[in-house]
Coordinates of C-alpha atoms in Angstrom, one line a residue:
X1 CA 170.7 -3.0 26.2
X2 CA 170.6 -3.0 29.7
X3 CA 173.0 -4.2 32.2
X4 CA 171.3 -6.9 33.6
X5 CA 172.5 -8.5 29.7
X6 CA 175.9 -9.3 31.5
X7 CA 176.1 -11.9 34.1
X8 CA 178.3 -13.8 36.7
X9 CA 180.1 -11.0 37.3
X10 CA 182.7 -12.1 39.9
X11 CA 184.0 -10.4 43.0
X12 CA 187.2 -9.6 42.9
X13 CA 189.8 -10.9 45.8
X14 CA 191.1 -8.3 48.4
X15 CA 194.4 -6.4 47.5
X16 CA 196.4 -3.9 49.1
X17 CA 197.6 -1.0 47.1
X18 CA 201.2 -2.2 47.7
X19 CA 201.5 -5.8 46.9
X20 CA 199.7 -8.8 46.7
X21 CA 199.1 -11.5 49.7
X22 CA 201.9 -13.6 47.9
X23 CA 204.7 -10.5 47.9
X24 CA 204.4 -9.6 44.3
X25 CA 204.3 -6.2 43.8
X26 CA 201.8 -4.5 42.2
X27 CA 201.6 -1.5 39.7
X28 CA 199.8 1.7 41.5
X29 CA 196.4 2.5 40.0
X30 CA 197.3 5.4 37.4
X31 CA 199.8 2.8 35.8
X32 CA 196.9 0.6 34.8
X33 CA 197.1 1.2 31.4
X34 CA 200.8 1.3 31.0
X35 CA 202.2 0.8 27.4
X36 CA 206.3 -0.1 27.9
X37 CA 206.6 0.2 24.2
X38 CA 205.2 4.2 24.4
X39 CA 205.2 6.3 27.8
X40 CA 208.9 6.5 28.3
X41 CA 209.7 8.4 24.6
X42 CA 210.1 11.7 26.2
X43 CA 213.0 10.2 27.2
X44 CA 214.4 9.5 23.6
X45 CA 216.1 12.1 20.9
X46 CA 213.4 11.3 18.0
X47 CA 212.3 13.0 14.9
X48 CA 209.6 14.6 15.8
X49 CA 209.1 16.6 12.2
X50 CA 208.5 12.8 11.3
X51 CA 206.3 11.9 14.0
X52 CA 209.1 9.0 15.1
X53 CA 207.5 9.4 18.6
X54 CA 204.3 8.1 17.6
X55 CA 206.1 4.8 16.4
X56 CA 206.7 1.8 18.5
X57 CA 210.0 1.7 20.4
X58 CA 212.1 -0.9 21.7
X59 CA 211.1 -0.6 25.9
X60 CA 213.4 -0.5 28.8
X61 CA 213.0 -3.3 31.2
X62 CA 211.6 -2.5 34.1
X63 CA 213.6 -2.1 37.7
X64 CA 211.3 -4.4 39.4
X65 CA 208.3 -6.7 38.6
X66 CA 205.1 -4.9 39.3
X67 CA 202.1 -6.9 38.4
X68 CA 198.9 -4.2 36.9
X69 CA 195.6 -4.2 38.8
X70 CA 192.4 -3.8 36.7
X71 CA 190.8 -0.2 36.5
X72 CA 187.9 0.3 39.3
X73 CA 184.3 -0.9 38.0
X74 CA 186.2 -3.1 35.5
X75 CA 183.7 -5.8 34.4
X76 CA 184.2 -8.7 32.1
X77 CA 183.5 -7.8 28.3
X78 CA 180.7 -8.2 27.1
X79 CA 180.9 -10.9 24.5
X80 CA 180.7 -10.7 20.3
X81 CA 178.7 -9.5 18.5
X82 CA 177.3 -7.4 21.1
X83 CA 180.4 -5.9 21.7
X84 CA 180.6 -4.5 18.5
X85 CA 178.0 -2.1 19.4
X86 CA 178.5 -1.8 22.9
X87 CA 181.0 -1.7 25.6
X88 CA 181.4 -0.9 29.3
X89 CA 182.4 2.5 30.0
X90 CA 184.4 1.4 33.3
X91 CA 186.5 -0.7 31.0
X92 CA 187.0 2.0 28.6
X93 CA 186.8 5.3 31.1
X94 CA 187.7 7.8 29.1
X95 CA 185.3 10.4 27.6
X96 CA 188.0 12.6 24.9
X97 CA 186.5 10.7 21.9
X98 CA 182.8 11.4 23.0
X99 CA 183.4 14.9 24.0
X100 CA 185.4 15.6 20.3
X101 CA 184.1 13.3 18.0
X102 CA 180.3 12.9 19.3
X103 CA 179.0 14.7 16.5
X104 CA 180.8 12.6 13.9
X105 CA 179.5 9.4 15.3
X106 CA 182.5 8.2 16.7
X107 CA 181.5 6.6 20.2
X108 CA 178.5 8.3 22.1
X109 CA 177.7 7.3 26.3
X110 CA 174.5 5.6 26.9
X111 CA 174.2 4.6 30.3
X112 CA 177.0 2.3 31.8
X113 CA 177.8 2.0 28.3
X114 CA 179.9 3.4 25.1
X115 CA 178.0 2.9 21.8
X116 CA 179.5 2.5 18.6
X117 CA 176.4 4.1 16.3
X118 CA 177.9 2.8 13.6
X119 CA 180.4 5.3 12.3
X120 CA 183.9 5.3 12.2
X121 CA 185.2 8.2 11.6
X122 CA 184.6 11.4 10.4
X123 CA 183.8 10.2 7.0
X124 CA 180.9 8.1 7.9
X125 CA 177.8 10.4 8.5
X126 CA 175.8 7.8 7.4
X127 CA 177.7 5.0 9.2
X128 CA 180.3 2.6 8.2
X129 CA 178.0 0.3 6.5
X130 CA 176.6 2.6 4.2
X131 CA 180.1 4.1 3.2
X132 CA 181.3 0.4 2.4
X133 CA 178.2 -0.3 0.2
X134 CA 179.2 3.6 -2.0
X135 CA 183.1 2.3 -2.1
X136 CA 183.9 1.7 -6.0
X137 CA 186.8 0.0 -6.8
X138 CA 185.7 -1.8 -10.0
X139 CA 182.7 -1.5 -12.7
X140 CA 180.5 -3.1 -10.1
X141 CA 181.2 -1.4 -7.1
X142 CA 181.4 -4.2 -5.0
X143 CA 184.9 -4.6 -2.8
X144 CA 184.6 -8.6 -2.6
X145 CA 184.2 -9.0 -6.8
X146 CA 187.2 -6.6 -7.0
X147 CA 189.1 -9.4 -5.0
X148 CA 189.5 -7.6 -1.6
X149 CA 190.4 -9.6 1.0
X150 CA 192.6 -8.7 2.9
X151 CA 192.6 -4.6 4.1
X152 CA 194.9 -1.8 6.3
X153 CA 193.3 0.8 7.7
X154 CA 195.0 3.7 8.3
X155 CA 194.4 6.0 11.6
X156 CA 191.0 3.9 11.9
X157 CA 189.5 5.6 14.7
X158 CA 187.4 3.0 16.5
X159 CA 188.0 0.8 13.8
X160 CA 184.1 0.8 12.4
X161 CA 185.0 0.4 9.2
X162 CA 186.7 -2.6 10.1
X163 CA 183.9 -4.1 12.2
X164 CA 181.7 -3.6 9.2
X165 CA 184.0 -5.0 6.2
X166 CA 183.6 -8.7 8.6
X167 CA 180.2 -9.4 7.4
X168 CA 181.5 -9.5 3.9
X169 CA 184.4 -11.8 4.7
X170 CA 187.1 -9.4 4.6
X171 CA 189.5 -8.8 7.3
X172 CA 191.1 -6.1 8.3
X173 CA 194.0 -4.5 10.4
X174 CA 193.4 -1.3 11.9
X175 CA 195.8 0.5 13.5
X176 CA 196.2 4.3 14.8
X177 CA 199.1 6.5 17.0
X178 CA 199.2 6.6 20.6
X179 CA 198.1 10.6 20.2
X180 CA 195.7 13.2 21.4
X181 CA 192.4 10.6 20.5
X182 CA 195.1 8.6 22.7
X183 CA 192.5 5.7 23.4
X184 CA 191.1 4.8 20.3
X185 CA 192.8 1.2 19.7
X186 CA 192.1 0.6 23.4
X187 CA 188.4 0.9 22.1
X188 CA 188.9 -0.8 19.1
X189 CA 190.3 -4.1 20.8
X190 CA 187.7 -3.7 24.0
X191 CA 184.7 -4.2 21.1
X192 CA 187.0 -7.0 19.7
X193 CA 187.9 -5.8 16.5
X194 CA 191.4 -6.6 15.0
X195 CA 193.6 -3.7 15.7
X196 CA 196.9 -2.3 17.2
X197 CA 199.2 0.8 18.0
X198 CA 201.2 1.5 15.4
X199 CA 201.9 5.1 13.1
X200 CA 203.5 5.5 9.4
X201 CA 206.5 7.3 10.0
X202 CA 209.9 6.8 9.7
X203 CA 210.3 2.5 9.9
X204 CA 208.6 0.2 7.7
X205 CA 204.9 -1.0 9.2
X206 CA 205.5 -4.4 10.7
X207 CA 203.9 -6.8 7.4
X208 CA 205.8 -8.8 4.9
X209 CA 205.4 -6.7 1.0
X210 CA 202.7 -7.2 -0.7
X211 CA 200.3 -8.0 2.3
X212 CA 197.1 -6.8 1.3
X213 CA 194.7 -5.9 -1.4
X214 CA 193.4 -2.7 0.1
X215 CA 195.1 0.3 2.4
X216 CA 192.7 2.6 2.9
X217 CA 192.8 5.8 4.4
X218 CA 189.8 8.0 5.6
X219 CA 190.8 11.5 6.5
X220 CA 193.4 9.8 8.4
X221 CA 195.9 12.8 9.0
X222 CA 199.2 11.1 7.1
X223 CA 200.5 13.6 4.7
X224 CA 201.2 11.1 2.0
X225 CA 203.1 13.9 -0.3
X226 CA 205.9 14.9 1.9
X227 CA 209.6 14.0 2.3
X228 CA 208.8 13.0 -1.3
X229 CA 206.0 10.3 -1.2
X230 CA 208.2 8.3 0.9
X231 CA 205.1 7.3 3.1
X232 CA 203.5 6.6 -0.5
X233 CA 205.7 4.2 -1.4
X234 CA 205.5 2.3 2.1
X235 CA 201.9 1.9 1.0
X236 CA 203.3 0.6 -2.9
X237 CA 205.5 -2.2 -1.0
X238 CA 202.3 -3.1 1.3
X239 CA 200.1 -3.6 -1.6
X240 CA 199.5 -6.5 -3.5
X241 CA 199.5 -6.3 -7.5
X242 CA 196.1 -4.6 -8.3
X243 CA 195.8 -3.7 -4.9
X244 CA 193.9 -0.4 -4.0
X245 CA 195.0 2.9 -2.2
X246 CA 191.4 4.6 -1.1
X247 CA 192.1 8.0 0.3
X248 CA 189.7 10.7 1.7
X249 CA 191.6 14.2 2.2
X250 CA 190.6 15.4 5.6
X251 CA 187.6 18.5 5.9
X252 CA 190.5 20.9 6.9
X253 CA 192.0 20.5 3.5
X254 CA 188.3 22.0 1.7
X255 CA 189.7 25.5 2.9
X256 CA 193.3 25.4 2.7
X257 CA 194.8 27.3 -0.2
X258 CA 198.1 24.5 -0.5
X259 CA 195.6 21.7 -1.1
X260 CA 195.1 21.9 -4.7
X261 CA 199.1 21.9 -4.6
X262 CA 198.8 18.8 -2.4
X263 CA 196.5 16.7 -4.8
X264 CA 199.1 17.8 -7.6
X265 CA 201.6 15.9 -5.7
X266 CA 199.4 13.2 -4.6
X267 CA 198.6 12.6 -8.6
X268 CA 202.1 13.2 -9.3
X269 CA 203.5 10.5 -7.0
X270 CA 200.8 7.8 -8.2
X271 CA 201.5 8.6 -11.8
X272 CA 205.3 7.8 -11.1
X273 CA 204.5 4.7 -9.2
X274 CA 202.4 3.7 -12.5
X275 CA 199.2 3.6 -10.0
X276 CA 195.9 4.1 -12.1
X277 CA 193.2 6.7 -10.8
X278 CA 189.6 4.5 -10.6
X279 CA 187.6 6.7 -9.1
X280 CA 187.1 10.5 -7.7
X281 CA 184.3 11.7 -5.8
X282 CA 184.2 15.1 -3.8
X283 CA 187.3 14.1 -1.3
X284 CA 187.7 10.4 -2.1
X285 CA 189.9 8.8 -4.8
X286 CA 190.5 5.3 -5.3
X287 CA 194.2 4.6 -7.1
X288 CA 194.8 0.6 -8.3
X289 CA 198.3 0.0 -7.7
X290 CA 198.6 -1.8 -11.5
X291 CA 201.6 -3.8 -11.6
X292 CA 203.2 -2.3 -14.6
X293 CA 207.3 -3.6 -14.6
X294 CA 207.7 -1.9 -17.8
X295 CA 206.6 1.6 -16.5
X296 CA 208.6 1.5 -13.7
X297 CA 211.5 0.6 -15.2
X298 CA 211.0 3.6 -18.0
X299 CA 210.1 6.3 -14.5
X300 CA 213.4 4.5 -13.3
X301 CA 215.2 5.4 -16.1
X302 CA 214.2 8.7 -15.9
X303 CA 215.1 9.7 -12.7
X304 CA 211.6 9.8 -11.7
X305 CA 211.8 7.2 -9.1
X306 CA 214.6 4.8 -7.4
X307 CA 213.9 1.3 -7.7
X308 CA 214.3 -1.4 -4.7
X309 CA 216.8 -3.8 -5.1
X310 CA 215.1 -6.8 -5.7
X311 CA 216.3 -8.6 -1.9
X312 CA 214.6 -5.7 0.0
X313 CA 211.3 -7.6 -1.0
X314 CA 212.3 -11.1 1.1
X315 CA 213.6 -8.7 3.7
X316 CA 211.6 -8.8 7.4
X317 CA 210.3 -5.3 8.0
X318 CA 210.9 -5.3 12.0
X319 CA 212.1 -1.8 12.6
X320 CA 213.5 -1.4 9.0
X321 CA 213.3 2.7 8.2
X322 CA 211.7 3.6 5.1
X323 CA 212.9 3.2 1.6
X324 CA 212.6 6.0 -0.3
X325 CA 212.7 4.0 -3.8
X326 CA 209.6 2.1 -5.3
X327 CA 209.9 -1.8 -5.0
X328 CA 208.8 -4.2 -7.5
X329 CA 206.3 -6.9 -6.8
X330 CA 207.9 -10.5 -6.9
X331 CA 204.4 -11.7 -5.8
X332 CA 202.9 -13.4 -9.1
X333 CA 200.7 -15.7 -7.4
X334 CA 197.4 -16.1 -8.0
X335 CA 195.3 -15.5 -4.6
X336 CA 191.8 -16.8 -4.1
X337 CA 188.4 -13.8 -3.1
X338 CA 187.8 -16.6 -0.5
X339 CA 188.8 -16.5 2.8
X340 CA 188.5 -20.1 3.6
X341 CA 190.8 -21.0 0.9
X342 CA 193.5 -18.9 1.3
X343 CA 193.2 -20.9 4.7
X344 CA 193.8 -24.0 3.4
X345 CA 195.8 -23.5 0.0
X346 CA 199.4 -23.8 0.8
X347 CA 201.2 -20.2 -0.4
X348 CA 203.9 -20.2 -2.9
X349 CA 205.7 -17.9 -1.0
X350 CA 206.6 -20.1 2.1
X351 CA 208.7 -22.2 -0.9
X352 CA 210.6 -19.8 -0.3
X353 CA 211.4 -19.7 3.0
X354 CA 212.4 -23.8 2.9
X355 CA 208.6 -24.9 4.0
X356 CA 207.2 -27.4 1.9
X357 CA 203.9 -28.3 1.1
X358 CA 203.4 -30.9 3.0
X359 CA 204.9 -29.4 5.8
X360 CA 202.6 -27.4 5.3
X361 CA 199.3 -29.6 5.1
X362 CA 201.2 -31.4 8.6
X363 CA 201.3 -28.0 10.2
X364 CA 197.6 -27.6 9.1
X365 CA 196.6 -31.0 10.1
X366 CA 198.2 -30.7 13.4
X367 CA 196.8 -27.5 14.6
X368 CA 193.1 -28.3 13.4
X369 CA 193.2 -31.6 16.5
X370 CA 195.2 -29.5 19.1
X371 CA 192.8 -26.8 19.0
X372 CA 189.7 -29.1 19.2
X373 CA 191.6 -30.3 22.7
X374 CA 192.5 -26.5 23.8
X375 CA 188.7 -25.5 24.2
X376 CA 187.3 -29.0 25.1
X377 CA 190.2 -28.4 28.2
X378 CA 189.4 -24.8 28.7
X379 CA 185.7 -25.8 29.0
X380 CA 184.0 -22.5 28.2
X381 CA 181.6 -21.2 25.6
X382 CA 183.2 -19.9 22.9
X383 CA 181.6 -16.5 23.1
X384 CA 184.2 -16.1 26.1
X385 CA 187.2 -15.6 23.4
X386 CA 187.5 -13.1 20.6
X387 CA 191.1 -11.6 20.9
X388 CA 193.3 -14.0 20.8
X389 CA 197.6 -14.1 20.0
X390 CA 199.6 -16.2 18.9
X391 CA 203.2 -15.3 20.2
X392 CA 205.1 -17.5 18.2
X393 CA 202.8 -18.5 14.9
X394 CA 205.1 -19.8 12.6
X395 CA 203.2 -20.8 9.5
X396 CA 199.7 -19.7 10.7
X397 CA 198.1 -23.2 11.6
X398 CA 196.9 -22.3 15.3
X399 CA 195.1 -19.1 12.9
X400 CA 193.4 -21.2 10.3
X401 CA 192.5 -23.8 13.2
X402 CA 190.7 -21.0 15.1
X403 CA 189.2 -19.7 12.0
X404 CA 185.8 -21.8 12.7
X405 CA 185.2 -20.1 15.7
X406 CA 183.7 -16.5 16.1
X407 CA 187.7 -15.0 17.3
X408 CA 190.4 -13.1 15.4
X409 CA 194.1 -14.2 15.6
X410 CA 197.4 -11.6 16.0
X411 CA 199.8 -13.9 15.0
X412 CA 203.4 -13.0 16.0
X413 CA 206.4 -14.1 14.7
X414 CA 209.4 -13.0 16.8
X415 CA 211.6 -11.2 15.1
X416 CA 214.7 -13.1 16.0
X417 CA 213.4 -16.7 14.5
X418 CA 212.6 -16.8 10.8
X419 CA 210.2 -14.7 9.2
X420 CA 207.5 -16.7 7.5
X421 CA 204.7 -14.1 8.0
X422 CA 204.6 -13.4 4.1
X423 CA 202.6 -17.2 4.8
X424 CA 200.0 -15.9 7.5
X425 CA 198.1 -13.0 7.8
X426 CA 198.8 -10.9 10.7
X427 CA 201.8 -9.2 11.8
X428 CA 203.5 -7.5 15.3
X429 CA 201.9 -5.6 17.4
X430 CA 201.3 -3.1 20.3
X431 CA 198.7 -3.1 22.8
X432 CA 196.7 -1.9 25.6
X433 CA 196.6 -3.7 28.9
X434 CA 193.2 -6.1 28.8
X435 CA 192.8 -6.5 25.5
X436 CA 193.2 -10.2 24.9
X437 CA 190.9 -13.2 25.9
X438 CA 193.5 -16.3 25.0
X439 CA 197.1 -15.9 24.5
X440 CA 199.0 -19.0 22.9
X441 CA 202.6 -19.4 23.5
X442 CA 204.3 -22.6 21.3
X443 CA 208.2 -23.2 22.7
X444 CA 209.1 -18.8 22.7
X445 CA 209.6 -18.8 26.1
X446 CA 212.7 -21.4 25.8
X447 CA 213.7 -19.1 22.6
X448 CA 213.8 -16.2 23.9
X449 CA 215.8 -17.8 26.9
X450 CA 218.1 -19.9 25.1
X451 CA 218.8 -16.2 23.5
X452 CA 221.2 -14.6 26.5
X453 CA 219.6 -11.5 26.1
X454 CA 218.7 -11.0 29.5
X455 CA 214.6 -12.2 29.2
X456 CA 213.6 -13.5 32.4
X457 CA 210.5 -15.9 31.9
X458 CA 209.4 -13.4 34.7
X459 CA 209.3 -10.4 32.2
X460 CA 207.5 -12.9 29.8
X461 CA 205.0 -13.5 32.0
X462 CA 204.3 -10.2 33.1
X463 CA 203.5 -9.1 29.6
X464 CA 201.5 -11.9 29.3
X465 CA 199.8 -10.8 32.2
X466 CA 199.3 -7.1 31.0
X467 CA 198.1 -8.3 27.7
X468 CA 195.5 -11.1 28.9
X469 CA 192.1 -9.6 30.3
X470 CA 190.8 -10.8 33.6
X471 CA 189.8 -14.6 33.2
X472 CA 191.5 -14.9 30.1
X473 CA 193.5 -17.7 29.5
X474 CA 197.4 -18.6 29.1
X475 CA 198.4 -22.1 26.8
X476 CA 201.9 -22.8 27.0
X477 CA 203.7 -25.3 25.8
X478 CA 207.6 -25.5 26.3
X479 CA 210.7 -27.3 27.3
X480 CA 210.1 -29.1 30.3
X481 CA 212.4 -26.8 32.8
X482 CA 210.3 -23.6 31.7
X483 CA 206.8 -25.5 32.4
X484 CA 208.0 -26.1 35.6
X485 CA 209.4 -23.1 35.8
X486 CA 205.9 -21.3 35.1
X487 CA 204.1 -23.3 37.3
X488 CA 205.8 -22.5 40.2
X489 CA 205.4 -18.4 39.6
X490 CA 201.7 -18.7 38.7
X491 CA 200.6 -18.1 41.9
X492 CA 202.6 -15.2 42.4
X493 CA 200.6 -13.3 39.5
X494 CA 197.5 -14.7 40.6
X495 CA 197.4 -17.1 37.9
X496 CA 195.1 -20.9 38.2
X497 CA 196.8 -23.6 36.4
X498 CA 195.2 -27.0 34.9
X499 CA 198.2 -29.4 33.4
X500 CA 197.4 -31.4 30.5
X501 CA 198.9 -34.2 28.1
X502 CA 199.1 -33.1 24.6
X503 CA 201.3 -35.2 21.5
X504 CA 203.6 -32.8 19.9
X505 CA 204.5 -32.7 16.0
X506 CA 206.7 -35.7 16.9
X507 CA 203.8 -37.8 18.2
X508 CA 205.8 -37.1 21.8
X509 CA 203.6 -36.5 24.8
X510 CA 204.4 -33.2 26.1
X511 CA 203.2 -31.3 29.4
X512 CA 200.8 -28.2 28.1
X513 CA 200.0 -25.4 31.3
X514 CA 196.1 -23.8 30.4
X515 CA 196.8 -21.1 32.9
X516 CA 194.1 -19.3 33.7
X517 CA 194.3 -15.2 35.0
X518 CA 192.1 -14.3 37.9
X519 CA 189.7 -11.5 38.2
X520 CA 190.9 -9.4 41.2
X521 CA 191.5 -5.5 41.7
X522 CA 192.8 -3.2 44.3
X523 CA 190.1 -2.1 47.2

């Protein structure tokens, strides 16, 4: 690969170092990869025997609006599936993860480039791909015919294990701490692989119970048996009924005289959760999270474990803190191995939220036209987009819309509207600066206004502007007053802006803004 393989590079405006030639101000240069909800916790009381600070915390709003300039040398991403592989190293320009992990086959420099050799961790001498082929979950080994779909991975490092599972039609979320490998999810997300900031500590992870089929965790530093398994049974409410737990202790535990007491407690808290051990080798074991009421109930009455109450299950998990009791599955329904028509099959679970089907088929319907008009408007090759958002998602239908083209979707559901994300299949997030190529924002701005909260559709858009990489794209659509409204500040964060006539559910023309973020640094 050579860098001749990216092209049309543009040149990037003239900028002073203080504020833009329209008076916005503008971040200095060591702010460029400013994350509001993580540098300021040294300025919190947290629980740091519980590694609260590596969690993500509601951030303090900014004195004034500084708009962030991109790093020096910053060139566009190169596109998918190359990017897999390969990214710049000005984009990414930070050498701790070479200079630690090079000999585990983390991320290695070649050139004016990081490569990704194919491992993802400290687990994977033989790369990611050949650890996914060894993983046994069932008598044939194979993670699709065990019905895997859907996988968290814990402290994923670059988040190769992710990047290989999508060849077999699985997705997963990765998601590590802001710590001392402080730039691995900036990695992740600059090859375009799903992933986000995030750390199991003392809150609830940010997904609806009973979420996926697989958490897996490769020596990824969580001690699962302390503060008695609480951690564990954040994992038990994540999991879907005969879902698995694949753990791999980390090579400090081979010498450490407390591990065999560690694996005691590890078996000890599965065997209470009525979790079944599937498989053992050398450091990994696989546990299937069978969804046995009866046992629970009997551990229950023993004092063994605390039970949920039933509610906690319907609860949203936005900055809930752990349970420490073991919650029992009200999922019963019957998921398809296929991707595709978990897409298209409408999930019993939104019944309960007061969605219909045929709300749901309309919602699905709708999305599938609006998002044949978004790219024929945005007029690109679709290589251009691979991170995309969705800030307000409701159901999911802007997701499964996209889901033909070669992008992954976060899909956000504010935490202050109702939580249907137990019908989609991302959750919140936290994120580097740069790290999406299309951000799509249905009607939040107006909610988040209409709140009284204080939210300036300022602030808004300056996270949009942090999140969105250079050229990326902006698609709002809103109440009239707040399109206006955000196409008068465009220009002040250096935004272009098309305006286009879309119908709405309602079959009502509204006005929808493609804003478009320019590709300009400070000289």
């Amino acid at each position: 690969l050579s860098s001749n393989s990216q092209t049309n590079q543009p040149h990037s405006p003239s900028l002073t170092t203080s504020h833009t030639r329209n008076g916005m101000n503008v971040c200095p240069s060591k702010f460029n990869e400013y994350l509001p909800c993580h540098n300021y916790v040294h300025q919190l009381s947290l629980n740091v025997s519980r590694r609260e600070e590596l969690e993500t915390l509601p951030a303090a709003r900014a004195a004034s609006l500084l708009l962030g300039a991109s790093p020096k040398d910053y060139k566009i991403p190169l596109r998918w599936p190359t990017s897999r592989d390969y990214v710049w190293r000005s984009n990414v320009n930070h050498t701790h993860l070479a200079q630690v992990n090079g000999g585990q086959s983390w991320v290695q420099e070649h050139g004016e480039f990081w490569w990704f050799p194919g491992g993802g961790g400290t687990h994977f001498k033989h790369g990611a791909s050949e650890y996914n082929k060894g993983m046994v979950t069932n008598e044939t080994g194979d993670l699709r015919s065990a019905g895997v779909v859907q996988v968290l991975d814990v402290g994923c490092g670059v988040a190769s294990f992710a990047a290989y599972l999508l060849p077999l039609g699985i997705q997963t979320m990765s998601f590590a701490p802001n710590d001392a490998n402080e730039n691995q999810i900036q990695f992740a997300l600059e090859r375009g692989v799903s992933a986000m900031i995030s750390a199991v500590a003392t809150k609830q992870l940010p997904y609806p119970s009973s979420s996926f089929e697989m958490v897996h965790c490769s020596r990824c530093r969580v001690d699962w048996h302390a503060n008695g398994g609480i951690l564990l049974k954040e994992v038990h409410r994540l999991l879907r009924p005969n879902g698995y737990f694949v753990y791999t202790s980390p090579p400090a535990y081979r010498n450490d005289k407390e591990y065999p007491m560690i694996w005691d407690k590890l078996v000890s808290l599965a065997n209470s959760m009525c979790w079944k051990l599937v498989s053992r080798k050398v450091q990994t074991a696989i546990w299937i999270k069978e969804e046995n009421v009866e046992c629970l109930k009997k551990n229950a009455e023993l004092k063994v474990i605390s039970l949920c109450d039933v509610e906690d299950a319907l609860k949203p998990s936005w900055q809930v803190p752990l349970r420490d009791c073991v919650q029992i599955s009200g999922d019963t329904e019957m998921r398809s191995s296929s991707l595709a028509e978990r897409l298209s099959k409408y999930p019993e679970t939104l019944r309960n939220k007061g969605i219909s089907e045929d709300e749901y088929t309309s919602d699905t319907v709708f999305w599938r036209e609006q998002v044949k008009q978004y790219w024929r408007f945005m007029s690109i090759n679709e290589t251009e987009v691979r991170n995309v958002m969705d800030m307000n998602a409701f159901i999911g239908g802007f997701a499964s819309a996209m889901d033909s083209y070669p992008v992954w979707v976060m899909n956000i559901v504010p935490a202050t509207m109702n939580e249907t994300l137990s019908g989609v299949l991302r959750g919140p997030f936290s994120t580097y600066p740069r790290t999406y190529d299309l951000l799509h924002a249905n009607h939040v701005i107006s909610h988040y206004q209409s709140r009284g909260d204080g939210c300036l559709v300022e602030d808004i858009m300056l996270e949009m502007d942090r999140m969105i990489r250079p050229q990326g794209f902006i698609i709002i659509r809103d109440e009239e007053q707040v399109i206006s409204r955000i196409r008068d500040l465009a220009p002040k964060y250096l935004w272009e802006v098309e305006t286009h006539q879309l119908e709405n559910k309602f079959k009502k023309i509204e006005t929808v803004l493609f804003c478009r973020k320019r590709f300009w640094a400070i000289i």
